[in-house]
């Protein structure tokens, strides 16, 4: 953390001495992108909501494929499809969406344990796809390779989180940042006036950074010193890059958030929106190119006041209070991702400043469960959205529905709509990884699914 603070002081120091003119700290975060040609760079956001999106019917506790999520389509691969009662909430982005049908997560019947598989391999041993992508396509801040935002995720002390560092990175579940103000600080930092004045008096803007790091190194030894040296290599490379750059292109406006109780149901919508703003701003500033937004957690208990002030979301998913709040709660979650898409559309892309951020972002929307009543993970809700720098095959501007069961690798009991084979979700992650120019270190079948991206 001290190293990151030193780096932020360094950035502010550059501004203070006028090296790059009157730039904001947010603009400085994009310096590493300056002077380059406007070459599109893919950004990826995983948006995960809890307890499924109602893929089952209103009357049957079985995956009969006639629920409220999956579109109805006139073909297995077609742009002639109609959104359902829940997916209809994304109608504004239908023309840049690919609705996938026929995936399975984990064993298919693990219920709320789906969060342990959601973005990972089928053996749940390795890093989740967001972490793997972040290692391969970093932004300007190496400490923010994969941002993990958690509006209301685990605020009750139940750490059911969907992002994992995996064995490659030492193992372990990642904890999302729940407070959007803390997330903002972590990404952009704050520097006092006293520190800025002190930096101006220094003969060289590098001095405060190097002094802090060397002082810390003198107090460490062994493994801790090794870790610091590793971080120091990254900082030195960043400094080298900055020395060779020009002022940043485009605009990276500062962001201010209103301070509200981030665990309160009364401020649920506002806290969610603040997370959207911080993540979108980080992407627009080039700080990171990969993020995960986990809304709540599986079996969450914090009421959604827009849905019900007496029935929590978990009970709504089980239809304990009737079908109306079941549908309304699933619609509320889906509305959140639509609002996030709106936020991306408002920002300018940091790499191609004539385009919106959304044009070069792939948003992956799913859940850790298919349906919260029978608690299964078969025929998962999954839609890929956004311009994705032209890589996503979303029907040439008309939107697309794609039943991928013909490429299935998992045998399942017959589904009356889609048949008896499904695609393991780890193959979807393998496909996204390949589209981004990397691969997944997962055991078992990692054959990419064809027909999703133009380059796979």
Short mmCIF file of N, CA and C in Angstrom, two decimals, residues 152-215:
data_model
loop_
_atom_site.label_atom_id
_atom_site.label_comp_id
_atom_site.label_asym_id
_atom_site.label_seq_id
_atom_site.Cartn_x
_atom_site.Cartn_y
_atom_site.Cartn_z
N UNK A 152 -22.86 -4.23 -1.97
CA UNK A 152 -23.67 -5.04 -1.05
C UNK A 152 -23.30 -6.52 -1.05
N UNK A 153 -22.14 -6.86 -1.58
CA UNK A 153 -21.70 -8.26 -1.59
C UNK A 153 -21.07 -8.61 -0.24
N UNK A 154 -21.69 -9.50 0.49
CA UNK A 154 -21.13 -9.98 1.74
C UNK A 154 -21.16 -9.00 2.88
N UNK A 155 -22.00 -7.97 2.82
CA UNK A 155 -22.03 -6.99 3.91
C UNK A 155 -22.59 -7.58 5.20
N UNK A 156 -23.21 -8.76 5.11
CA UNK A 156 -23.71 -9.44 6.31
C UNK A 156 -22.67 -10.39 6.90
N UNK A 157 -21.45 -10.35 6.37
CA UNK A 157 -20.39 -11.19 6.89
C UNK A 157 -20.28 -12.55 6.25
N UNK A 158 -21.07 -12.81 5.22
CA UNK A 158 -20.99 -14.08 4.50
C UNK A 158 -20.17 -13.88 3.23
N UNK A 159 -18.93 -14.37 3.20
CA UNK A 159 -18.01 -14.07 2.09
C UNK A 159 -18.15 -15.01 0.91
N UNK A 160 -19.29 -14.96 0.26
CA UNK A 160 -19.51 -15.78 -0.93
C UNK A 160 -19.22 -14.92 -2.16
N UNK A 161 -17.94 -14.93 -2.56
CA UNK A 161 -17.48 -14.05 -3.62
C UNK A 161 -17.07 -14.87 -4.85
N UNK A 162 -17.23 -14.28 -6.02
CA UNK A 162 -17.08 -15.04 -7.26
C UNK A 162 -15.71 -14.92 -7.91
N UNK A 163 -14.82 -14.09 -7.36
CA UNK A 163 -13.50 -13.89 -7.97
C UNK A 163 -12.42 -14.55 -7.13
N UNK A 164 -11.51 -15.27 -7.82
CA UNK A 164 -10.50 -16.07 -7.12
C UNK A 164 -9.13 -15.86 -7.74
N UNK A 165 -8.12 -15.75 -6.88
CA UNK A 165 -6.77 -15.60 -7.39
C UNK A 165 -6.22 -16.93 -7.89
N UNK A 166 -6.67 -18.05 -7.36
CA UNK A 166 -6.30 -19.37 -7.87
C UNK A 166 -4.90 -19.79 -7.48
N UNK A 167 -4.53 -21.00 -7.82
CA UNK A 167 -3.24 -21.56 -7.44
C UNK A 167 -2.08 -20.79 -8.04
N UNK A 168 -2.27 -20.27 -9.24
CA UNK A 168 -1.18 -19.56 -9.90
C UNK A 168 -0.73 -18.33 -9.13
N UNK A 169 -1.65 -17.71 -8.43
CA UNK A 169 -1.34 -16.47 -7.70
C UNK A 169 -1.29 -16.69 -6.20
N UNK A 170 -1.10 -17.92 -5.78
CA UNK A 170 -1.03 -18.19 -4.35
C UNK A 170 -2.33 -18.69 -3.76
N UNK A 171 -3.37 -18.71 -4.55
CA UNK A 171 -4.63 -19.28 -4.10
C UNK A 171 -5.47 -18.33 -3.29
N UNK A 172 -6.75 -18.61 -3.21
CA UNK A 172 -7.61 -17.87 -2.31
C UNK A 172 -8.68 -17.04 -2.99
N UNK A 173 -9.74 -16.85 -2.24
CA UNK A 173 -10.86 -16.04 -2.71
C UNK A 173 -10.49 -14.56 -2.58
N UNK A 174 -10.95 -13.76 -3.50
CA UNK A 174 -10.73 -12.32 -3.43
C UNK A 174 -11.91 -11.65 -2.74
N UNK A 175 -11.63 -10.62 -2.01
CA UNK A 175 -12.68 -9.86 -1.33
C UNK A 175 -12.97 -8.60 -2.12
N UNK A 176 -14.20 -8.39 -2.54
CA UNK A 176 -14.51 -7.17 -3.30
C UNK A 176 -14.52 -5.95 -2.40
N UNK A 177 -14.34 -4.79 -2.99
CA UNK A 177 -14.47 -3.54 -2.25
C UNK A 177 -15.96 -3.20 -2.20
N UNK A 178 -16.50 -3.12 -0.99
CA UNK A 178 -17.93 -2.90 -0.84
C UNK A 178 -18.32 -1.42 -0.84
N UNK A 179 -17.45 -0.60 -0.30
CA UNK A 179 -17.73 0.83 -0.18
C UNK A 179 -17.21 1.54 -1.44
N UNK A 180 -18.08 2.17 -2.21
CA UNK A 180 -17.61 2.82 -3.45
C UNK A 180 -16.62 3.94 -3.21
N UNK A 181 -16.70 4.61 -2.05
CA UNK A 181 -15.73 5.65 -1.74
C UNK A 181 -14.33 5.07 -1.54
N UNK A 182 -14.27 3.92 -0.89
CA UNK A 182 -12.98 3.24 -0.72
C UNK A 182 -12.45 2.78 -2.07
N UNK A 183 -13.34 2.26 -2.91
CA UNK A 183 -12.93 1.84 -4.25
C UNK A 183 -12.35 3.00 -5.02
N UNK A 184 -12.99 4.15 -4.93
CA UNK A 184 -12.51 5.35 -5.61
C UNK A 184 -11.12 5.74 -5.11
N UNK A 185 -10.94 5.68 -3.79
CA UNK A 185 -9.65 6.02 -3.20
C UNK A 185 -8.57 5.04 -3.63
N UNK A 186 -8.92 3.74 -3.63
CA UNK A 186 -7.95 2.72 -4.01
C UNK A 186 -7.46 2.92 -5.44
N UNK A 187 -8.38 3.31 -6.31
CA UNK A 187 -8.05 3.44 -7.73
C UNK A 187 -7.32 4.73 -8.05
N UNK A 188 -7.72 5.81 -7.39
CA UNK A 188 -7.21 7.11 -7.78
C UNK A 188 -6.38 7.80 -6.70
N UNK A 189 -6.59 7.43 -5.43
CA UNK A 189 -5.79 7.98 -4.35
C UNK A 189 -6.13 9.41 -4.03
N UNK A 190 -5.64 9.85 -2.90
CA UNK A 190 -5.81 11.24 -2.49
C UNK A 190 -4.47 11.75 -1.97
N UNK A 191 -4.17 12.99 -2.27
CA UNK A 191 -2.91 13.59 -1.84
C UNK A 191 -3.20 14.94 -1.20
N UNK A 192 -2.63 15.16 -0.01
CA UNK A 192 -2.90 16.39 0.72
C UNK A 192 -2.15 17.57 0.12
N UNK A 193 -2.61 18.77 0.44
CA UNK A 193 -1.93 19.99 -0.03
C UNK A 193 -0.52 20.08 0.52
N UNK A 194 -0.36 19.65 1.78
CA UNK A 194 0.96 19.68 2.41
C UNK A 194 1.96 18.81 1.64
N UNK A 195 1.52 17.63 1.22
CA UNK A 195 2.40 16.74 0.46
C UNK A 195 2.75 17.37 -0.88
N UNK A 196 1.78 17.98 -1.56
CA UNK A 196 2.05 18.59 -2.86
C UNK A 196 3.08 19.72 -2.73
N UNK A 197 2.92 20.55 -1.67
CA UNK A 197 3.86 21.64 -1.48
C UNK A 197 5.26 21.12 -1.22
N UNK A 198 5.35 20.03 -0.46
CA UNK A 198 6.66 19.44 -0.18
C UNK A 198 7.30 18.91 -1.45
N UNK A 199 6.48 18.35 -2.32
CA UNK A 199 7.01 17.80 -3.57
C UNK A 199 7.55 18.91 -4.47
N UNK A 200 6.88 20.05 -4.46
CA UNK A 200 7.34 21.17 -5.29
C UNK A 200 8.73 21.62 -4.85
N UNK A 201 8.99 21.55 -3.54
CA UNK A 201 10.27 21.99 -3.02
C UNK A 201 11.39 21.00 -3.32
N UNK A 202 11.05 19.77 -3.65
CA UNK A 202 12.08 18.79 -3.94
C UNK A 202 12.79 19.13 -5.25
N UNK A 203 14.09 18.84 -5.31
CA UNK A 203 14.87 19.14 -6.51
C UNK A 203 14.50 18.24 -7.66
N UNK A 204 13.93 17.07 -7.36
CA UNK A 204 13.57 16.14 -8.43
C UNK A 204 12.29 15.42 -8.02
N UNK A 205 11.33 15.36 -8.92
CA UNK A 205 10.04 14.79 -8.55
C UNK A 205 10.12 13.31 -8.23
N UNK A 206 11.20 12.64 -8.61
CA UNK A 206 11.35 11.23 -8.28
C UNK A 206 11.76 11.03 -6.82
N UNK A 207 12.36 12.06 -6.21
CA UNK A 207 12.95 11.88 -4.89
C UNK A 207 12.00 11.33 -3.83
N UNK A 208 10.77 11.88 -3.70
CA UNK A 208 9.88 11.35 -2.66
C UNK A 208 9.57 9.88 -2.86
N UNK A 209 9.41 9.47 -4.13
CA UNK A 209 9.09 8.07 -4.41
C UNK A 209 10.24 7.16 -4.00
N UNK A 210 11.44 7.49 -4.48
CA UNK A 210 12.58 6.63 -4.21
C UNK A 210 12.95 6.62 -2.73
N UNK A 211 12.79 7.76 -2.07
CA UNK A 211 13.10 7.83 -0.64
C UNK A 211 12.18 6.93 0.16
N UNK A 212 10.89 6.98 -0.16
CA UNK A 212 9.92 6.14 0.56
C UNK A 212 10.22 4.66 0.36
N UNK A 213 10.50 4.29 -0.89
CA UNK A 213 10.74 2.88 -1.20
C UNK A 213 12.02 2.38 -0.53
N UNK A 214 13.08 3.17 -0.62
CA UNK A 214 14.34 2.75 -0.02
C UNK A 214 14.25 2.65 1.49
N UNK A 215 13.50 3.56 2.08
CA UNK A 215 13.30 3.48 3.53
C UNK A 215 12.59 2.19 3.91
#
